Short mmCIF file of C-alpha atoms in Angstrom, two decimals:
data_model
loop_
_atom_site.label_atom_id
_atom_site.label_comp_id
_atom_site.label_asym_id
_atom_site.label_seq_id
_atom_site.Cartn_x
_atom_site.Cartn_y
_atom_site.Cartn_z
CA UNK A 1 4.76 18.13 33.23
CA UNK A 2 2.00 18.16 30.44
CA UNK A 3 3.17 19.58 26.72
CA UNK A 4 -0.36 21.42 26.37
CA UNK A 5 -1.96 23.17 23.52
CA UNK A 6 -3.37 26.24 25.29
CA UNK A 7 -7.02 27.76 23.67
CA UNK A 8 -6.47 30.62 21.78
CA UNK A 9 -8.80 33.91 23.51
CA UNK A 10 -8.98 31.97 27.12
CA UNK A 11 -8.00 35.06 28.92
CA UNK A 12 -10.45 37.33 27.03
CA UNK A 13 -13.11 35.26 27.61
CA UNK A 14 -12.68 35.09 31.54
CA UNK A 15 -12.82 38.76 30.97
CA UNK A 16 -16.09 39.04 29.06
CA UNK A 17 -17.65 36.65 31.45
CA UNK A 18 -18.03 39.20 34.24
CA UNK A 19 -19.27 41.59 31.95
CA UNK A 20 -21.39 39.49 30.74
CA UNK A 21 -22.93 38.30 33.84
CA UNK A 22 -26.33 39.70 33.20
CA UNK A 23 -27.23 37.12 30.35
CA UNK A 24 -27.32 34.09 32.48
CA UNK A 25 -30.36 33.18 31.17
CA UNK A 26 -29.18 33.53 27.16
CA UNK A 27 -25.96 31.36 28.10
CA UNK A 28 -28.12 28.82 29.66
CA UNK A 29 -30.33 28.98 26.62
CA UNK A 30 -27.04 28.07 24.43
CA UNK A 31 -25.57 25.86 26.53
CA UNK A 32 -28.77 23.61 26.66
CA UNK A 33 -28.90 23.71 22.98
CA UNK A 34 -25.27 23.15 22.59
CA UNK A 35 -25.94 20.02 24.65
CA UNK A 36 -28.66 18.82 23.03
CA UNK A 37 -26.66 18.58 19.56
CA UNK A 38 -23.86 16.44 21.16
CA UNK A 39 -25.80 14.07 22.24
CA UNK A 40 -25.62 10.37 20.43
CA UNK A 41 -28.38 8.32 20.29
CA UNK A 42 -27.70 4.74 21.28
CA UNK A 43 -27.52 2.57 18.13
CA UNK A 44 -26.74 5.56 15.88
CA UNK A 45 -23.58 4.48 14.52
CA UNK A 46 -23.80 7.30 11.74
CA UNK A 47 -21.20 10.19 10.93
CA UNK A 48 -20.65 12.34 11.72
CA UNK A 49 -20.85 11.80 15.47
CA UNK A 50 -22.24 15.19 16.22
CA UNK A 51 -24.09 17.94 14.77
CA UNK A 52 -21.70 20.85 16.13
CA UNK A 53 -18.46 20.18 17.35
CA UNK A 54 -17.56 19.03 20.17
CA UNK A 55 -13.79 19.31 21.55
CA UNK A 56 -12.40 16.65 23.57
CA UNK A 57 -9.25 16.59 25.80
CA UNK A 58 -6.87 13.43 24.96
CA UNK A 59 -3.45 13.29 26.79
CA UNK A 60 -1.58 11.11 24.94
CA UNK A 61 2.17 9.33 24.78
CA UNK A 62 4.12 10.65 21.66
CA UNK A 63 7.45 9.64 20.36
CA UNK A 64 9.63 12.14 20.20
CA UNK A 65 10.62 11.70 16.16
CA UNK A 66 6.56 12.00 15.71
CA UNK A 67 4.60 14.76 14.03
CA UNK A 68 2.25 16.98 16.42
CA UNK A 69 -1.03 14.84 16.04
CA UNK A 70 -3.06 17.81 14.49
CA UNK A 71 -0.92 17.68 11.54
CA UNK A 72 -0.86 13.90 11.23
CA UNK A 73 -3.24 13.54 7.88
CA UNK A 74 -5.32 10.48 9.81
CA UNK A 75 -6.46 12.87 12.66
CA UNK A 76 -7.28 15.26 10.18
CA UNK A 77 -9.58 12.81 8.38
CA UNK A 78 -11.12 11.26 11.35
CA UNK A 79 -11.71 14.89 12.77
CA UNK A 80 -14.02 15.66 9.44
CA UNK A 81 -15.32 12.47 9.52
CA UNK A 82 -16.66 12.82 13.55
CA UNK A 83 -17.38 16.32 13.92
CA UNK A 84 -14.89 15.93 17.06
CA UNK A 85 -12.32 18.29 17.92
CA UNK A 86 -9.43 17.19 19.72
CA UNK A 87 -7.83 19.69 22.19
CA UNK A 88 -3.84 17.29 22.10
CA UNK A 89 -1.78 16.88 25.30
CA UNK A 90 1.18 15.25 25.56
CA UNK A 91 3.17 13.30 28.37
CA UNK A 92 6.86 14.53 28.91
CA UNK A 93 9.62 12.78 30.70
CA UNK A 94 8.64 13.27 34.00
CA UNK A 95 5.55 11.67 33.71
CA UNK A 96 6.15 9.15 36.49
CA UNK A 97 6.13 11.67 38.57
CA UNK A 98 3.38 13.68 37.33
CA UNK A 99 1.22 10.64 37.18
CA UNK A 100 0.21 10.39 40.36
CA UNK A 101 -0.48 14.28 40.99
CA UNK A 102 -2.88 13.77 38.07
CA UNK A 103 -4.88 11.00 38.93
CA UNK A 104 -4.65 12.64 42.43
CA UNK A 105 -6.48 16.35 41.37
CA UNK A 106 -8.94 15.01 39.72
CA UNK A 107 -8.50 17.46 36.63
CA UNK A 108 -8.39 14.60 34.12
CA UNK A 109 -8.48 14.97 30.36
CA UNK A 110 -11.55 13.61 28.87
CA UNK A 111 -9.36 10.35 27.15
CA UNK A 112 -6.04 9.46 27.59
CA UNK A 113 -4.16 7.36 24.71
CA UNK A 114 -1.29 5.12 24.25
CA UNK A 115 -1.11 3.08 27.23
CA UNK A 116 0.30 5.69 29.06
CA UNK A 117 -1.82 3.99 32.61
CA UNK A 118 -0.10 0.72 33.49
CA UNK A 119 -3.16 -1.48 35.25
CA UNK A 120 -2.07 -0.71 38.43
CA UNK A 121 -2.66 3.12 37.85
CA UNK A 122 -6.62 1.38 36.27
CA UNK A 123 -6.79 -0.90 39.02
CA UNK A 124 -5.87 1.44 41.91
CA UNK A 125 -7.98 4.02 40.50
CA UNK A 126 -11.28 2.39 39.29
CA UNK A 127 -13.74 5.29 39.67
CA UNK A 128 -11.61 7.36 37.92
CA UNK A 129 -12.75 5.84 34.60
CA UNK A 130 -15.15 5.16 32.41
CA UNK A 131 -16.47 1.50 32.73
CA UNK A 132 -16.99 0.71 29.17
CA UNK A 133 -19.10 -2.27 29.05
CA UNK A 134 -22.79 -0.70 28.50
CA UNK A 135 -21.34 1.28 25.93
CA UNK A 136 -19.92 -1.60 23.88
CA UNK A 137 -22.80 -2.80 22.07
CA UNK A 138 -24.84 0.42 21.27
CA UNK A 139 -21.55 2.84 20.62
CA UNK A 140 -19.04 0.99 19.64
CA UNK A 141 -19.28 -1.63 16.31
CA UNK A 142 -15.33 -1.73 15.81
CA UNK A 143 -14.33 -2.51 19.06
CA UNK A 144 -17.35 -5.24 19.40
CA UNK A 145 -15.95 -6.83 16.24
CA UNK A 146 -12.33 -7.01 17.49
CA UNK A 147 -13.48 -8.64 20.88
CA UNK A 148 -15.76 -11.18 18.83
CA UNK A 149 -13.02 -11.93 16.47
CA UNK A 150 -10.30 -12.01 19.28
CA UNK A 151 -12.22 -13.43 22.61
CA UNK A 152 -9.14 -13.63 24.43
CA UNK A 153 -8.60 -10.02 24.02
CA UNK A 154 -11.66 -9.31 26.40
CA UNK A 155 -10.83 -11.42 28.92
CA UNK A 156 -7.17 -9.42 28.63
CA UNK A 157 -9.06 -6.20 28.92
CA UNK A 158 -11.40 -7.05 31.94
CA UNK A 159 -10.52 -6.27 35.07
CA UNK A 160 -11.00 -8.48 38.67
CA UNK A 161 -14.48 -6.61 39.22
CA UNK A 162 -15.89 -7.47 35.48
CA UNK A 163 -15.73 -4.02 33.93
CA UNK A 164 -13.32 -3.19 31.10
CA UNK A 165 -12.00 0.44 31.52
CA UNK A 166 -9.23 0.61 29.41
CA UNK A 167 -9.20 -0.91 25.31
CA UNK A 168 -6.48 -3.26 24.11
CA UNK A 169 -4.46 -3.12 21.07
CA UNK A 170 -3.65 -5.95 18.54
CA UNK A 171 -1.50 -5.68 15.49
CA UNK A 172 -0.73 -8.68 12.34
CA UNK A 173 3.17 -9.03 11.84
CA UNK A 174 3.76 -9.54 15.56
CA UNK A 175 6.92 -12.00 16.85
CA UNK A 176 6.45 -14.77 18.77
CA UNK A 177 9.84 -14.32 20.42
CA UNK A 178 11.57 -11.05 21.51
CA UNK A 179 15.20 -10.08 20.94
CA UNK A 180 17.77 -11.27 18.99
CA UNK A 181 21.29 -12.38 19.41
CA UNK A 182 23.33 -11.75 16.55
CA UNK A 183 27.12 -12.65 16.01
CA UNK A 184 29.48 -11.38 13.28
CA UNK A 185 29.59 -13.73 10.46
CA UNK A 186 31.79 -11.63 8.64
CA UNK A 187 34.78 -12.69 11.74
CA UNK A 188 33.20 -16.13 11.79
CA UNK A 189 34.42 -16.47 7.95
CA UNK A 190 38.02 -14.75 8.95
CA UNK A 191 38.93 -16.96 11.76
CA UNK A 192 37.68 -20.25 9.99
CA UNK A 193 34.58 -20.50 12.77
CA UNK A 194 32.05 -22.35 12.75
CA UNK A 195 28.23 -20.97 13.92
CA UNK A 196 28.52 -21.58 17.83
CA UNK A 197 25.68 -24.35 19.12
CA UNK A 198 26.67 -24.49 22.53
CA UNK A 199 27.47 -22.30 25.50
CA UNK A 200 30.86 -23.90 24.94
CA UNK A 201 31.37 -23.34 21.76
CA UNK A 202 30.11 -19.56 22.36
CA UNK A 203 32.63 -19.26 25.07
CA UNK A 204 35.55 -20.63 22.46
CA UNK A 205 34.27 -18.50 19.93
CA UNK A 206 34.16 -15.29 21.86
CA UNK A 207 37.78 -15.74 23.14
CA UNK A 208 38.80 -16.13 19.10
CA UNK A 209 37.11 -12.98 18.77
CA UNK A 210 39.03 -11.19 21.45
CA UNK A 211 42.65 -13.38 21.15
CA UNK A 212 42.36 -12.76 16.67
CA UNK A 213 42.47 -9.79 15.72
CA UNK A 214 39.22 -10.40 13.03
CA UNK A 215 38.72 -6.69 11.71
CA UNK A 216 42.31 -7.31 10.62
CA UNK A 217 43.46 -4.16 11.93
CA UNK A 218 46.31 -5.02 13.99
CA UNK A 219 44.72 -3.91 16.93
CA UNK A 220 43.26 -5.52 20.27
CA UNK A 221 39.64 -3.47 19.67
CA UNK A 222 37.04 -6.38 19.55
CA UNK A 223 34.49 -6.13 21.50
CA UNK A 224 33.61 -10.16 21.46
CA UNK A 225 30.08 -9.04 23.49
CA UNK A 226 28.78 -6.45 24.14
CA UNK A 227 24.57 -5.30 25.83
CA UNK A 228 22.81 -3.44 28.10
CA UNK A 229 22.54 -4.35 31.59
CA UNK A 230 18.85 -6.18 32.36
CA UNK A 231 17.75 -4.28 29.48
CA UNK A 232 14.22 -6.18 28.24
CA UNK A 233 15.21 -5.38 24.93
CA UNK A 234 19.40 -5.41 24.69
CA UNK A 235 19.66 -7.10 27.95
CA UNK A 236 21.77 -10.47 29.32
CA UNK A 237 18.80 -12.10 30.00
CA UNK A 238 18.69 -13.83 26.85
CA UNK A 239 22.17 -15.55 27.98
CA UNK A 240 20.03 -17.21 31.01
CA UNK A 241 18.11 -19.61 28.32
CA UNK A 242 20.57 -21.57 28.00
CA UNK A 243 20.26 -23.12 31.19
CA UNK A 244 17.25 -23.18 31.69
CA UNK A 245 15.98 -20.00 33.02
CA UNK A 246 13.19 -18.41 30.90
CA UNK A 247 11.74 -14.89 31.92
CA UNK A 248 8.64 -14.17 30.69
CA UNK A 249 9.53 -10.80 29.75
CA UNK A 250 8.33 -7.49 31.19
CA UNK A 251 10.83 -7.17 33.86
CA UNK A 252 9.20 -9.25 36.45
CA UNK A 253 11.48 -12.17 36.13
CA UNK A 254 9.05 -14.40 36.46
CA UNK A 255 8.47 -18.11 35.01
CA UNK A 256 6.51 -20.82 35.76
CA UNK A 257 7.20 -24.65 35.32
CA UNK A 258 4.52 -27.18 35.48
CA UNK A 259 1.81 -24.66 36.93
CA UNK A 260 4.34 -23.00 39.70
CA UNK A 261 5.13 -19.39 39.56
CA UNK A 262 8.61 -18.89 39.72
CA UNK A 263 11.12 -16.36 40.49
CA UNK A 264 13.92 -16.74 38.37
CA UNK A 265 16.68 -14.97 40.35
CA UNK A 266 16.57 -17.41 43.29
CA UNK A 267 16.84 -20.81 40.83
CA UNK A 268 19.62 -23.01 41.15
CA UNK A 269 20.24 -22.90 37.50
CA UNK A 270 20.27 -19.13 37.71
CA UNK A 271 23.04 -18.92 40.07
CA UNK A 272 24.78 -21.38 37.08
CA UNK A 273 24.25 -18.98 34.74
CA UNK A 274 25.38 -16.35 36.74
CA UNK A 275 28.43 -18.18 37.30
CA UNK A 276 29.52 -18.84 33.61
CA UNK A 277 28.42 -14.84 32.66
CA UNK A 278 31.31 -14.03 35.38
CA UNK A 279 33.51 -16.31 33.69
CA UNK A 280 32.78 -14.61 30.61
CA UNK A 281 33.20 -10.79 31.99
CA UNK A 282 36.09 -11.83 34.35
CA UNK A 283 38.48 -12.74 31.01
CA UNK A 284 37.17 -10.31 28.92
CA UNK A 285 34.67 -11.37 26.52
CA UNK A 286 32.03 -9.34 27.53
CA UNK A 287 32.28 -5.75 27.13
CA UNK A 288 33.70 -3.86 30.43
CA UNK A 289 30.68 -1.16 29.85
CA UNK A 290 27.83 -3.94 29.76
CA UNK A 291 26.36 -2.81 33.16
CA UNK A 292 27.28 0.97 32.87
CA UNK A 293 26.59 1.89 29.18
CA UNK A 294 23.19 3.55 28.10
CA UNK A 295 21.35 3.44 24.37
CA UNK A 296 24.07 5.68 23.03
CA UNK A 297 26.91 4.48 23.77
CA UNK A 298 25.97 0.89 23.17
CA UNK A 299 24.98 2.19 19.27
CA UNK A 300 27.96 3.67 19.01
CA UNK A 301 30.32 0.69 19.33
CA UNK A 302 27.60 -1.19 17.17
CA UNK A 303 27.81 1.70 14.58
CA UNK A 304 31.20 2.50 14.81
CA UNK A 305 32.99 5.19 12.20
CA UNK A 306 35.89 2.89 11.52
CA UNK A 307 36.26 -1.17 11.39
CA UNK A 308 33.89 -2.64 13.24
CA UNK A 309 34.66 -3.68 16.75
CA UNK A 310 31.86 -5.95 17.98
CA UNK A 311 31.45 -9.65 17.92
CA UNK A 312 28.39 -10.48 19.28
CA UNK A 313 25.34 -8.98 20.26
CA UNK A 314 21.87 -8.31 21.35
CA UNK A 315 18.99 -6.47 19.87
CA UNK A 316 15.44 -6.21 18.48
CA UNK A 317 16.49 -6.76 14.94
CA UNK A 318 20.41 -7.02 13.11
CA UNK A 319 19.97 -3.48 11.15
CA UNK A 320 18.22 -1.74 13.80
CA UNK A 321 21.62 -2.16 15.99
CA UNK A 322 24.05 -2.10 13.50
CA UNK A 323 22.67 -0.12 10.76
CA UNK A 324 22.04 -1.26 7.06
CA UNK A 325 25.35 -0.81 5.84
CA UNK A 326 26.50 -3.30 8.26
CA UNK A 327 23.84 -5.52 8.60
CA UNK A 328 25.12 -8.22 5.97
CA UNK A 329 28.21 -9.07 7.91
CA UNK A 330 25.87 -10.66 10.54
CA UNK A 331 23.74 -13.19 11.44
CA UNK A 332 21.02 -14.64 13.74
CA UNK A 333 22.32 -16.92 16.38
CA UNK A 334 20.04 -19.63 17.28
CA UNK A 335 19.47 -20.02 21.08
CA UNK A 336 21.94 -21.76 22.16
CA UNK A 337 22.19 -25.48 23.84
CA UNK A 338 23.52 -25.21 27.75
CA UNK A 339 25.24 -27.79 30.10
CA UNK A 340 21.98 -29.74 30.78
CA UNK A 341 20.47 -29.88 27.18
CA UNK A 342 18.36 -26.72 27.60
CA UNK A 343 17.80 -24.99 24.29
CA UNK A 344 14.88 -21.81 24.91
CA UNK A 345 14.07 -18.34 23.55
CA UNK A 346 11.95 -15.71 25.76
CA UNK A 347 8.41 -15.28 24.36
CA UNK A 348 5.52 -13.89 26.00
CA UNK A 349 2.33 -13.59 23.29
CA UNK A 350 -0.16 -10.83 25.48
CA UNK A 351 2.84 -8.52 25.86
CA UNK A 352 4.12 -8.83 22.18
CA UNK A 353 1.45 -9.46 20.50
CA UNK A 354 -1.06 -7.06 22.67
CA UNK A 355 -1.24 -4.46 24.85
CA UNK A 356 -3.76 -3.09 27.24
CA UNK A 357 -5.20 0.10 28.28
CA UNK A 358 -4.34 1.56 24.94
CA UNK A 359 -6.87 4.10 25.36
CA UNK A 360 -8.83 4.94 28.95
CA UNK A 361 -11.96 7.38 29.26
CA UNK A 362 -12.39 9.43 32.43
CA UNK A 363 -15.36 8.66 34.19
CA UNK A 364 -16.11 12.37 34.52
CA UNK A 365 -15.76 13.17 30.61
CA UNK A 366 -19.11 15.62 29.60
CA UNK A 367 -19.34 13.23 26.81
CA UNK A 368 -18.57 10.20 27.53
CA UNK A 369 -21.05 8.68 24.36
CA UNK A 370 -19.17 10.98 22.13
CA UNK A 371 -15.98 10.04 23.55
CA UNK A 372 -16.62 6.24 22.93
CA UNK A 373 -17.93 7.06 19.51
CA UNK A 374 -14.57 8.30 18.61
CA UNK A 375 -12.38 5.73 20.52
CA UNK A 376 -14.35 3.32 18.47
CA UNK A 377 -13.59 5.04 15.33
CA UNK A 378 -9.69 4.53 15.98
CA UNK A 379 -10.66 1.03 15.90
CA UNK A 380 -12.08 0.73 12.42
CA UNK A 381 -9.22 -1.93 10.69
CA UNK A 382 -8.10 0.48 8.03
CA UNK A 383 -8.10 3.62 10.34
CA UNK A 384 -6.15 2.15 12.89
CA UNK A 385 -3.27 0.68 10.39
CA UNK A 386 -2.88 4.48 9.73
CA UNK A 387 -2.62 5.57 13.10
CA UNK A 388 0.53 3.33 13.43
CA UNK A 389 1.94 3.23 10.45
CA UNK A 390 1.07 6.67 8.00
CA UNK A 391 -1.69 7.29 6.20
CA UNK A 392 -2.52 6.29 2.89
CA UNK A 393 -0.74 7.91 0.40
CA UNK A 394 1.92 9.08 2.93
CA UNK A 395 3.30 5.95 4.41
CA UNK A 396 1.32 3.22 2.87
CA UNK A 397 0.30 2.30 -0.87
CA UNK A 398 -2.54 -0.22 -1.47
CA UNK A 399 -1.23 -2.58 -3.71
CA UNK A 400 -3.80 -4.19 -6.38
CA UNK A 401 -4.34 -7.20 -4.91
CA UNK A 402 -5.66 -4.96 -2.06
CA UNK A 403 -2.86 -5.75 0.05
CA UNK A 404 -1.04 -2.42 2.20
CA UNK A 405 2.24 -2.06 1.96
CA UNK A 406 4.39 0.46 4.14
CA UNK A 407 6.82 2.09 2.19
CA UNK A 408 10.23 2.08 2.98
CA UNK A 409 12.27 4.76 4.12
CA UNK A 410 12.89 7.79 1.68
CA UNK A 411 16.87 8.53 0.82
CA UNK A 412 17.92 9.97 3.68
CA UNK A 413 15.98 8.84 6.71
CA UNK A 414 16.92 6.13 8.32
CA UNK A 415 13.82 3.33 8.91
CA UNK A 416 13.44 4.04 12.85
CA UNK A 417 12.73 7.73 11.94
CA UNK A 418 10.21 6.81 9.62
CA UNK A 419 8.64 4.67 11.54
CA UNK A 420 7.57 6.91 13.59
CA UNK A 421 7.40 10.03 12.21
CA UNK A 422 3.95 9.83 10.17
CA UNK A 423 2.72 7.14 12.40
CA UNK A 424 2.20 6.24 16.37
CA UNK A 425 4.09 3.10 15.72
CA UNK A 426 3.85 1.29 19.68
CA UNK A 427 2.13 4.21 21.09
CA UNK A 428 -1.03 3.37 18.34
CA UNK A 429 -4.42 2.16 19.53
CA UNK A 430 -6.21 -0.10 17.22
CA UNK A 431 -6.76 -3.35 15.92
CA UNK A 432 -5.70 -4.52 12.26
CA UNK A 433 -5.53 -8.46 12.80
CA UNK A 434 -7.09 -9.71 9.22
CA UNK A 435 -5.59 -7.03 7.13
CA UNK A 436 -3.07 -7.84 4.77
CA UNK A 437 -0.25 -5.46 5.94
CA UNK A 438 3.36 -6.20 4.05
CA UNK A 439 6.04 -3.96 6.60
CA UNK A 440 8.93 -2.25 5.99
CA UNK A 441 12.13 -4.45 5.23
CA UNK A 442 12.96 -4.02 9.47
CA UNK A 443 10.17 -5.66 10.29
CA UNK A 444 10.45 -8.42 7.96
CA UNK A 445 13.81 -8.84 9.03
CA UNK A 446 11.82 -9.56 12.70
CA UNK A 447 9.24 -12.18 11.42
CA UNK A 448 12.55 -13.82 9.53
CA UNK A 449 14.02 -13.80 12.75
CA UNK A 450 11.41 -15.02 14.16
CA UNK A 451 11.33 -18.26 12.49
CA UNK A 452 14.41 -18.94 13.62
CA UNK A 453 13.92 -18.64 17.22
CA UNK A 454 10.15 -19.17 17.38
CA UNK A 455 10.71 -23.31 17.75
CA UNK A 456 12.67 -23.10 20.62
CA UNK A 457 10.14 -21.36 23.35
CA UNK A 458 9.11 -22.29 26.54
CA UNK A 459 5.58 -23.29 26.70
CA UNK A 460 5.07 -21.99 29.94
CA UNK A 461 4.96 -18.27 30.85
CA UNK A 462 3.43 -16.08 33.27
CA UNK A 463 0.89 -14.32 31.00
CA UNK A 464 0.01 -9.92 31.05
CA UNK A 465 -2.33 -10.30 33.75
CA UNK A 466 -4.21 -7.92 36.14
CA UNK A 467 -3.22 -8.12 39.77
CA UNK A 468 -6.32 -7.85 42.01
CA UNK A 469 -6.51 -4.35 43.96
CA UNK A 470 -6.33 -5.46 47.13
CA UNK A 471 -2.95 -6.68 46.11
CA UNK A 472 -1.39 -4.05 44.43
CA UNK A 473 -0.03 -1.65 46.90
CA UNK A 474 1.79 -4.60 49.32
CA UNK A 475 2.93 -5.89 45.94
CA UNK A 476 4.41 -2.88 44.75
CA UNK A 477 6.69 -2.44 48.01
CA UNK A 478 7.76 -6.13 47.56
CA UNK A 479 8.61 -6.05 43.82
CA UNK A 480 10.70 -2.86 43.75
CA UNK A 481 12.82 -3.81 47.08
CA UNK A 482 13.23 -7.67 45.85
CA UNK A 483 13.89 -6.71 42.00
CA UNK A 484 16.27 -3.82 42.82
CA UNK A 485 18.09 -6.70 45.29
CA UNK A 486 18.26 -8.81 42.50
CA UNK A 487 19.63 -6.86 39.59
CA UNK A 488 21.82 -4.85 41.77
CA UNK A 489 23.40 -8.00 43.44
CA UNK A 490 23.74 -10.17 40.31
CA UNK A 491 25.51 -7.42 38.32
CA UNK A 492 27.59 -7.49 40.93
CA UNK A 493 28.40 -11.41 40.80
CA UNK A 494 28.72 -11.18 37.11
CA UNK A 495 31.15 -8.21 37.07
CA UNK A 496 33.30 -8.87 40.49
CA UNK A 497 32.31 -12.93 40.91
CA UNK A 498 31.52 -14.51 44.32
CA UNK A 499 27.99 -15.73 43.56
CA UNK A 500 28.66 -19.23 45.07
CA UNK A 501 30.03 -17.92 48.23
CA UNK A 502 27.23 -15.55 49.27
CA UNK A 503 24.20 -17.65 47.30
CA UNK A 504 22.83 -18.57 50.92
CA UNK A 505 22.73 -15.68 52.08
CA UNK A 506 21.20 -13.76 49.19
CA UNK A 507 18.69 -16.54 49.77
CA UNK A 508 18.06 -15.63 53.10
CA UNK A 509 18.06 -11.91 52.79
CA UNK A 510 15.24 -12.43 49.70
CA UNK A 511 12.95 -14.39 52.21
CA UNK A 512 13.18 -11.58 55.05
CA UNK A 513 12.27 -9.10 51.79
CA UNK A 514 8.93 -11.38 51.42
CA UNK A 515 9.93 -13.19 48.31
CA UNK A 516 7.34 -16.15 49.42
CA UNK A 517 4.36 -13.41 49.46
CA UNK A 518 4.98 -12.03 46.00
CA UNK A 519 5.16 -15.30 44.60
CA UNK A 520 2.19 -16.28 46.47
CA UNK A 521 0.38 -12.89 45.02
CA UNK A 522 1.64 -14.13 41.77
CA UNK A 523 0.56 -17.50 42.24
CA UNK A 524 -2.90 -16.51 43.30
CA UNK A 525 -3.42 -14.43 40.08
CA UNK A 526 -1.97 -16.82 37.72
CA UNK A 527 -4.32 -19.48 39.10
CA UNK A 528 -7.32 -17.08 39.37
CA UNK A 529 -6.35 -16.78 35.50
CA UNK A 530 -6.66 -20.51 34.61
CA UNK A 531 -9.90 -21.38 36.24
CA UNK A 532 -11.69 -18.67 34.83
#
C-alpha cells in the first residue's frame, strides 16, 4: 500500500467539471498557458526552475523515525528555490507486494526516490522509466559533475542497453569493511585472558565465558556468542572468513577467486567452517536462539537491564549494538586467523560507498525537464549533505574552517533516532564526496573499527553489477530456490550437525537445482564487466 497525501478539494473539482464542461475553450487556453510557463529551456540552469509552480508526485522510501518530508527544512528550502511543489507518497511494509502491481498498472509517480527500485525492477521495466542520458548535459550540471569526478559511478549507473535510468549516490566517510565482531574486554580482563587471535583461541575464550562466570553474578547466564542467523549485518557470515570463505555482501553468497565466480555454500572450506560452527553450537558456545531471534530479541540480550550476558556479538558498531553506556566494555575483535592461515574481512566498495537507483524518473512524467532539473538540485553537494544528515542549523553546523559537523544527539535522544529524524539517512539520494564532513560519534566509531579490519579485505569480490535483462527471470528462479535451500540446510547443520554425512547429496541436489547455470549467468556478467 502507499501512504498517500490526497489533495484537498479533489472531489469538488471533479463535481465542478460537469457544470463547467461548456468552458472547454477557456480551459484549453489556460492549460496551454500553464504548459508554457512550466517548460524549461535546454541550458537554462537558473532558479526558480519554472515561473509558475509545477507539482510532481514523488514516491519515496522513508525511515520510520524520519519526519514527514514536507516538514523537513531542506525540502522546504528546495521548494522555495525551484518553485516545484512535491506531493509526497511513501512506501510501506508491503512494498515488495505492491511494487509489481504499481509497475503493471502504469499509474506511476513522476519520481521514485530512496532506492526503492532494484536493478531487476529497472532492467525488466526499462520502458517505464526515463532514459536520462540526453538530459544530463543540458539540465543536470550537478549530476554531470558527479560523473566527471567519479567515472566509475557513470558505469555503475549505465545499463546494458547503454542508458541511464537511475542515478546513484556516493558519500564521504564510508568504511571499507562491513560488520564488526565485538568481544567483551571487561570479561577478558576479569578472567585474565588475552584477546583471541585464532579460531582455536576464540573457541577457548568462548568456553571460558560459558564456564567461569565472567560477569561475576554467581549464575551461569552468560551467552558466549550471539548473532542473527545469516543476516548480512549481524549474522554469522563474518565467522566463515577465517576459513577463507569470504562472500561479497548483498545476500547472494558469491565470491571471486582468480577471476572465477564461486558460490560459497558449495566450497569445501565452507563445509569445514559449518562443522566448526556446529561444534560451538553443540557445546553451548553459540546462542541457542541465534537462528530464530529477531532484532528486538537480539538487542534485548545486548542491552539487558541488569548484568551483561553477552561475550561476543556481531553488528555495525559496538555502541549501536550495546548502547553508549556499555560500549567501553567491548572492543573490536580483529579478523581471526583460521586453521589454514586465512585472515579476511568482507568488503564490497560499490555496495558500501555507492548505491544505485536512488532516483528514477517515470518515462510518462508530464514534465521531464522540470523533473530532471529538480533531481539535479538534490545533487548539489551541500544540499545532498543536508538531505542525508539534516539541515544546517538543525543537525549540522559549519565550522570556521569550512568543515561541516554533524551534531551529536541531544540529551534524551539516542543516536539512531537523531540520525534519522531530520534527514533521509541511507534513503537519501545525492553526492557529497569532497565536502569535509565530520560525522556524529557512532559513524566515527565505525571508521575507527574499519581501520582495524580493512587491511584484511580480500582483493577480489563480486561487485554490484546489473544482470542483463535476458537473464533476469531465469536467475530470479534459480537464485530463490538455491539460496533458500543453502541457508536452510546450513542452519540445520550448524544446529544439529550432519554436514559431513550429507554433503555429497547436498551438492547433487544443488546441481539438479541449476547451480551451474546460475554461476554461468553471474560469470558471464562479471566477465563483461571486467572487459568493459
